[in-house]
PDB file of C-alpha atoms in Angstrom:
ATOM      1  CA  MET A 133     219.005 215.947  18.727  1.00 55.00           C
ATOM      2  CA  ASP A 134     218.505 212.232  19.444  1.00 70.00           C
ATOM      3  CA  ASN A 135     222.252 211.809  19.905  1.00 75.00           C
ATOM      4  CA  LYS A 136     222.393 214.700  22.392  1.00 72.00           C
ATOM      5  CA  PHE A 137     219.405 213.273  24.258  1.00 72.00           C
ATOM      6  CA  LYS A 138     221.048 209.849  24.480  1.00 77.00           C
ATOM      7  CA  LYS A 139     224.272 211.395  25.809  1.00 75.00           C
ATOM      8  CA  SER A 140     222.300 213.442  28.321  1.00 76.00           C
ATOM      9  CA  LEU A 141     220.322 210.376  29.416  1.00 80.00           C
ATOM     10  CA  LYS A 142     223.501 208.314  29.757  1.00 81.00           C
ATOM     11  CA  PHE A 143     225.153 211.022  31.842  1.00 79.00           C
ATOM     12  CA  SER A 144     222.033 211.398  34.018  1.00 82.00           C
ATOM     13  CA  LEU A 145     221.924 207.659  34.695  1.00 87.00           C
ATOM     14  CA  SER A 146     225.640 207.559  35.537  1.00 85.00           C
ATOM     15  CA  ILE A 147     225.217 210.514  37.912  1.00 84.00           C
ATOM     16  CA  ALA A 148     222.262 208.772  39.564  1.00 86.00           C
ATOM     17  CA  VAL A 149     224.321 205.618  40.116  1.00 89.00           C
ATOM     18  CA  ILE A 150     227.295 207.590  41.450  1.00 86.00           C
ATOM     19  CA  THR A 151     224.996 209.526  43.782  1.00 86.00           C
ATOM     20  CA  PHE A 152     223.440 206.315  45.089  1.00 89.00           C
ATOM     21  CA  VAL A 153     226.825 204.753  45.817  1.00 89.00           C
ATOM     22  CA  LEU A 154     228.372 207.879  47.363  1.00 87.00           C
ATOM     23  CA  ALA A 155     225.270 208.616  49.468  1.00 86.00           C
ATOM     24  CA  ALA A 156     225.345 205.081  50.857  1.00 87.00           C
ATOM     25  CA  ILE A 157     229.081 205.254  51.584  1.00 89.00           C
ATOM     26  CA  PHE A 158     228.946 208.686  53.245  1.00 86.00           C
ATOM     27  CA  SER A 159     225.866 207.769  55.288  1.00 84.00           C
ATOM     28  CA  VAL A 160     227.483 204.590  56.611  1.00 86.00           C
ATOM     29  CA  ILE A 161     230.775 206.348  57.372  1.00 86.00           C
ATOM     30  CA  SER A 162     229.163 209.346  59.073  1.00 83.00           C
ATOM     31  CA  SER A 163     226.829 207.152  61.129  1.00 81.00           C
ATOM     32  CA  SER A 164     229.699 204.863  62.187  1.00 84.00           C
ATOM     33  CA  VAL A 165     231.978 207.771  63.103  1.00 83.00           C
ATOM     34  CA  LEU A 166     229.305 209.743  64.945  1.00 83.00           C
ATOM     35  CA  SER A 167     228.148 206.774  66.988  1.00 79.00           C
ATOM     36  CA  GLY A 168     231.605 206.473  68.525  1.00 77.00           C
ATOM     37  CA  VAL A 169     232.412 210.104  69.370  1.00 82.00           C
ATOM     38  CA  MET A 170     231.245 212.718  71.850  1.00 87.00           C
ATOM     39  CA  TRP A 171     228.302 214.881  70.804  1.00 88.00           C
ATOM     40  CA  ILE A 172     230.447 218.019  70.580  1.00 91.00           C
ATOM     41  CA  ILE A 173     232.754 216.321  68.061  1.00 92.00           C
ATOM     42  CA  GLY A 174     229.673 215.061  66.241  1.00 90.00           C
ATOM     43  CA  LEU A 175     228.396 218.626  66.041  1.00 92.00           C
ATOM     44  CA  VAL A 176     231.686 219.753  64.521  1.00 93.00           C
ATOM     45  CA  ILE A 177     231.406 216.943  61.955  1.00 92.00           C
ATOM     46  CA  VAL A 178     227.882 218.098  61.066  1.00 93.00           C
ATOM     47  CA  PHE A 179     229.167 221.629  60.425  1.00 94.00           C
ATOM     48  CA  ILE A 180     232.040 220.256  58.318  1.00 94.00           C
ATOM     49  CA  ILE A 181     229.529 218.345  56.180  1.00 93.00           C
ATOM     50  CA  VAL A 182     227.432 221.501  55.756  1.00 94.00           C
ATOM     51  CA  PHE A 183     230.558 223.506  54.866  1.00 96.00           C
ATOM     52  CA  THR A 184     231.515 220.874  52.278  1.00 94.00           C
ATOM     53  CA  GLY A 185     228.122 221.194  50.613  1.00 94.00           C
ATOM     54  CA  VAL A 186     228.434 224.976  50.503  1.00 95.00           C
ATOM     55  CA  ILE A 187     231.946 224.849  48.997  1.00 96.00           C
ATOM     56  CA  PHE A 188     230.963 222.412  46.243  1.00 96.00           C
ATOM     57  CA  ASP A 189     227.833 224.402  45.459  1.00 95.00           C
ATOM     58  CA  MET A 190     230.061 227.462  44.997  1.00 96.00           C
ATOM     59  CA  LEU A 191     232.429 225.490  42.747  1.00 96.00           C
ATOM     60  CA  GLY A 192     229.568 224.330  40.535  1.00 95.00           C
ATOM     61  CA  ILE A 193     228.223 227.837  40.051  1.00 96.00           C
ATOM     62  CA  ALA A 194     231.710 229.259  39.470  1.00 97.00           C
ATOM     63  CA  ALA A 195     232.266 226.732  36.678  1.00 96.00           C
ATOM     64  CA  THR A 196     229.166 227.943  34.825  1.00 95.00           C
ATOM     65  CA  ALA A 197     230.123 231.590  35.333  1.00 95.00           C
ATOM     66  CA  ALA A 198     233.788 231.313  34.341  1.00 94.00           C
ATOM     67  CA  HIS A 199     235.233 231.778  30.832  1.00 93.00           C
ATOM     68  CA  GLU A 200     238.083 230.035  29.054  1.00 92.00           C
ATOM     69  CA  LYS A 201     240.009 233.069  27.827  1.00 91.00           C
ATOM     70  CA  PRO A 202     242.002 233.884  31.009  1.00 92.00           C
ATOM     71  CA  PHE A 203     243.095 230.258  31.320  1.00 94.00           C
ATOM     72  CA  HIS A 204     244.365 230.032  27.735  1.00 93.00           C
ATOM     73  CA  ALA A 205     246.933 232.727  28.513  1.00 88.00           C
ATOM     74  CA  MET A 206     248.005 230.782  31.615  1.00 92.00           C
ATOM     75  CA  ALA A 207     248.168 227.512  29.668  1.00 91.00           C
ATOM     76  CA  SER A 208     250.452 229.108  27.062  1.00 90.00           C
ATOM     77  CA  GLU A 209     252.851 229.956  29.887  1.00 89.00           C
ATOM     78  CA  LYS A 210     252.646 226.380  31.253  1.00 89.00           C
ATOM     79  CA  VAL A 211     251.005 227.496  34.495  1.00 91.00           C
ATOM     80  CA  SER A 212     250.010 224.514  36.646  1.00 91.00           C
ATOM     81  CA  GLY A 213     246.252 224.031  36.729  1.00 92.00           C
ATOM     82  CA  ALA A 214     245.499 226.087  33.614  1.00 93.00           C
ATOM     83  CA  LYS A 215     244.719 223.082  31.420  1.00 93.00           C
ATOM     84  CA  GLU A 216     242.527 221.579  34.120  1.00 94.00           C
ATOM     85  CA  ALA A 217     240.685 224.890  34.444  1.00 95.00           C
ATOM     86  CA  ILE A 218     239.947 224.897  30.707  1.00 95.00           C
ATOM     87  CA  ILE A 219     238.569 221.362  30.937  1.00 95.00           C
ATOM     88  CA  ILE A 220     236.353 222.372  33.867  1.00 95.00           C
ATOM     89  CA  VAL A 221     234.945 225.400  32.032  1.00 95.00           C
ATOM     90  CA  ARG A 222     234.365 223.466  28.803  1.00 94.00           C
ATOM     91  CA  ASN A 223     232.502 220.810  30.769  1.00 92.00           C
ATOM     92  CA  ALA A 224     230.810 223.258  33.134  1.00 93.00           C
ATOM     93  CA  ASP A 225     227.426 221.531  32.921  1.00 89.00           C
ATOM     94  CA  ARG A 226     228.805 218.179  34.035  1.00 89.00           C
ATOM     95  CA  PHE A 227     231.153 219.679  36.600  1.00 93.00           C
ATOM     96  CA  ALA A 228     228.294 221.742  38.067  1.00 93.00           C
ATOM     97  CA  SER A 229     225.994 218.727  38.083  1.00 90.00           C
ATOM     98  CA  PHE A 230     228.543 216.722  40.056  1.00 91.00           C
ATOM     99  CA  CYS A 231     229.344 219.528  42.509  1.00 93.00           C
ATOM    100  CA  ASN A 232     225.828 220.893  43.031  1.00 91.00           C
ATOM    101  CA  ASP A 233     223.625 217.851  42.561  1.00 87.00           C
ATOM    102  CA  VAL A 234     225.829 214.976  43.686  1.00 90.00           C
ATOM    103  CA  ILE A 235     228.093 216.348  46.431  1.00 92.00           C
ATOM    104  CA  GLY A 236     225.795 219.240  47.387  1.00 87.00           C
ATOM    105  CA  ASP A 237     222.650 217.147  47.766  1.00 86.00           C
ATOM    106  CA  ILE A 238     224.470 214.275  49.451  1.00 90.00           C
ATOM    107  CA  SER A 239     225.902 216.748  51.980  1.00 91.00           C
ATOM    108  CA  GLY A 240     222.389 217.952  52.714  1.00 88.00           C
ATOM    109  CA  ILE A 241     221.077 214.429  53.243  1.00 87.00           C
ATOM    110  CA  VAL A 242     224.040 213.260  55.313  1.00 90.00           C
ATOM    111  CA  SER A 243     224.025 216.413  57.460  1.00 90.00           C
ATOM    112  CA  GLY A 244     220.372 215.731  58.282  1.00 88.00           C
ATOM    113  CA  THR A 245     221.132 212.152  59.312  1.00 87.00           C
ATOM    114  CA  ALA A 246     224.186 213.252  61.281  1.00 90.00           C
ATOM    115  CA  SER A 247     222.169 215.956  63.041  1.00 91.00           C
ATOM    116  CA  ALA A 248     219.613 213.374  64.165  1.00 89.00           C
ATOM    117  CA  ILE A 249     222.382 211.257  65.707  1.00 90.00           C
ATOM    118  CA  VAL A 250     223.862 214.270  67.507  1.00 92.00           C
ATOM    119  CA  VAL A 251     220.428 215.228  68.852  1.00 91.00           C
ATOM    120  CA  LEU A 252     219.976 211.755  70.350  1.00 88.00           C
ATOM    121  CA  GLN A 253     223.457 211.936  71.895  1.00 89.00           C
ATOM    122  CA  VAL A 254     222.758 215.331  73.483  1.00 90.00           C
ATOM    123  CA  ALA A 255     219.372 214.155  74.791  1.00 88.00           C
ATOM    124  CA  ASN A 256     220.959 211.041  76.316  1.00 86.00           C
ATOM    125  CA  VAL A 257     223.696 213.107  77.988  1.00 87.00           C
ATOM    126  CA  LEU A 258     221.024 215.327  79.524  1.00 87.00           C
ATOM    127  CA  GLY A 259     219.101 212.256  80.659  1.00 86.00           C
ATOM    128  CA  TYR A 260     216.118 212.538  78.320  1.00 84.00           C
ATOM    129  CA  SER A 261     214.727 209.711  76.221  1.00 77.00           C
ATOM    130  CA  ASP A 262     213.915 209.655  72.536  1.00 76.00           C
ATOM    131  CA  GLY A 263     210.655 211.464  71.822  1.00 79.00           C
ATOM    132  CA  SER A 264     210.793 213.664  74.909  1.00 84.00           C
ATOM    133  CA  THR A 265     209.973 217.368  74.727  1.00 89.00           C
ATOM    134  CA  VAL A 266     213.615 218.297  75.324  1.00 88.00           C
ATOM    135  CA  GLN A 267     214.793 215.955  72.556  1.00 89.00           C
ATOM    136  CA  ILE A 268     212.265 217.394  70.117  1.00 91.00           C
ATOM    137  CA  THR A 269     213.261 220.943  71.075  1.00 93.00           C
ATOM    138  CA  ILE A 270     216.958 220.201  70.536  1.00 92.00           C
ATOM    139  CA  SER A 271     216.099 218.585  67.196  1.00 92.00           C
ATOM    140  CA  VAL A 272     214.158 221.635  66.012  1.00 94.00           C
ATOM    141  CA  ILE A 273     216.934 224.027  67.072  1.00 95.00           C
ATOM    142  CA  LEU A 274     219.757 222.038  65.473  1.00 94.00           C
ATOM    143  CA  THR A 275     217.786 221.400  62.270  1.00 92.00           C
ATOM    144  CA  SER A 276     217.026 225.119  62.015  1.00 95.00           C
ATOM    145  CA  VAL A 277     220.671 226.066  62.582  1.00 95.00           C
ATOM    146  CA  VAL A 278     221.879 223.571  59.948  1.00 94.00           C
ATOM    147  CA  ALA A 279     219.266 224.797  57.459  1.00 93.00           C
ATOM    148  CA  ALA A 280     220.184 228.446  58.102  1.00 96.00           C
ATOM    149  CA  LEU A 281     223.906 227.765  57.685  1.00 95.00           C
ATOM    150  CA  THR A 282     223.282 225.775  54.504  1.00 94.00           C
ATOM    151  CA  VAL A 283     221.020 228.337  52.824  1.00 94.00           C
ATOM    152  CA  GLY A 284     222.977 231.352  54.067  1.00 96.00           C
ATOM    153  CA  GLY A 285     226.295 229.761  53.148  1.00 95.00           C
ATOM    154  CA  LYS A 286     225.125 228.874  49.639  1.00 94.00           C
ATOM    155  CA  ALA A 287     223.773 232.399  49.130  1.00 96.00           C
ATOM    156  CA  LEU A 288     227.146 233.850  50.101  1.00 96.00           C
ATOM    157  CA  GLY A 289     228.904 231.227  48.004  1.00 95.00           C
ATOM    158  CA  LYS A 290     226.864 232.227  44.941  1.00 95.00           C
ATOM    159  CA  PHE A 291     228.037 235.821  45.341  1.00 96.00           C
ATOM    160  CA  PHE A 292     231.701 234.790  45.373  1.00 96.00           C
ATOM    161  CA  ALA A 293     231.153 232.227  42.585  1.00 96.00           C
ATOM    162  CA  ILE A 294     229.711 234.826  40.241  1.00 95.00           C
ATOM    163  CA  ASN A 295     232.110 237.644  41.086  1.00 96.00           C
ATOM    164  CA  SER A 296     235.324 235.601  41.498  1.00 95.00           C
ATOM    165  CA  SER A 297     234.679 232.648  39.202  1.00 96.00           C
ATOM    166  CA  THR A 298     238.129 232.749  37.560  1.00 95.00           C
ATOM    167  CA  LYS A 299     240.017 232.696  40.872  1.00 96.00           C
ATOM    168  CA  ILE A 300     237.797 229.961  42.319  1.00 97.00           C
ATOM    169  CA  ILE A 301     238.051 227.679  39.285  1.00 96.00           C
ATOM    170  CA  PHE A 302     241.788 228.247  38.995  1.00 96.00           C
ATOM    171  CA  PHE A 303     242.245 227.296  42.650  1.00 96.00           C
ATOM    172  CA  ALA A 304     240.100 224.164  42.186  1.00 95.00           C
ATOM    173  CA  ALA A 305     242.020 223.301  39.009  1.00 95.00           C
ATOM    174  CA  ARG A 306     245.371 223.611  40.779  1.00 95.00           C
ATOM    175  CA  VAL A 307     244.151 221.311  43.556  1.00 95.00           C
ATOM    176  CA  ILE A 308     242.973 218.776  40.953  1.00 94.00           C
ATOM    177  CA  ALA A 309     246.290 219.069  39.073  1.00 93.00           C
ATOM    178  CA  TRP A 310     248.172 218.407  42.320  1.00 93.00           C
ATOM    179  CA  LEU A 311     245.965 215.410  43.145  1.00 92.00           C
ATOM    180  CA  GLU A 312     246.425 213.968  39.660  1.00 90.00           C
ATOM    181  CA  SER A 313     250.171 214.453  39.882  1.00 89.00           C
ATOM    182  CA  THR A 314     250.379 212.926  43.350  1.00 91.00           C
ATOM    183  CA  THR A 315     248.011 209.972  42.931  1.00 89.00           C
ATOM    184  CA  LYS A 316     248.654 209.391  39.206  1.00 85.00           C
ATOM    185  CA  ILE A 317     244.888 209.048  38.829  1.00 86.00           C
ATOM    186  CA  ARG A 318     243.117 210.993  36.080  1.00 86.00           C
ATOM    187  CA  ILE A 319     240.283 213.016  37.646  1.00 83.00           C
ATOM    188  CA  LEU A 320     239.310 215.181  34.676  1.00 81.00           C
ATOM    189  CA  SER A 321     238.779 213.839  31.176  1.00 69.00           C
ATOM    190  CA  ASN A 322     240.648 215.469  28.311  1.00 58.00           C
ATOM    191  CA  ALA A 323     237.500 215.260  26.222  1.00 47.00           C
ATOM    192  CA  SER A 324     236.109 218.744  25.938  1.00 44.00           C
ATOM    193  CA  SER A 325     232.494 219.636  25.628  1.00 43.00           C
ATOM    194  CA  THR A 326     231.065 220.785  22.292  1.00 40.00           C
ATOM    195  CA  ASN A 327     229.828 223.888  24.071  1.00 44.00           C
ATOM    196  CA  LYS A 328     233.181 225.659  24.300  1.00 45.00           C
ATOM    197  CA  LYS A 329     233.343 228.998  26.017  1.00 46.00           C
ATOM    198  CA  THR A 330     235.664 231.397  24.234  1.00 42.00           C
ATOM    199  CA  ARG A 331     234.140 234.649  25.339  1.00 42.00           C
TER     200      ARG A 331
END
């Protein structure tokens, strides 16, 4: 039990560090990019960030809902992505933590920051200063739209993740296999979790 706790604590600390670094990087990049583009392009970027969070949330849930068995048959036939899919399912807790907690939460934070920048840009274009009634109104509307798209998108994503987990994980695994083959960088570890799913 102590060994499992230590592993869990180590993983939690590593995830916290990764989240800190990625959040800082994405915040700086998004702020730099948004400050130099038109508000309409900035709005598109905000929606892309929201969409990214929704997609990764769906991937995390799909990993916990998927089972190994279908992928073993594919792996025996040397289907590309099958081995990666097995690794994802065997390490569903860590994969879900990265997708849902790291990428998902960072997307939520960055989209909020990006929305604030877009609101200021729109207010300036309309000739209103920061803190004006119009600026506050625009802020409320955009924040509400982003929140609605995030929550609604994740709700829809959960439906697909639960009902099409095998297809979703296989697609993600094939993308990872292609990236590993192209970049020669190992994304998934071969070490499998002790909690193997063989149902």
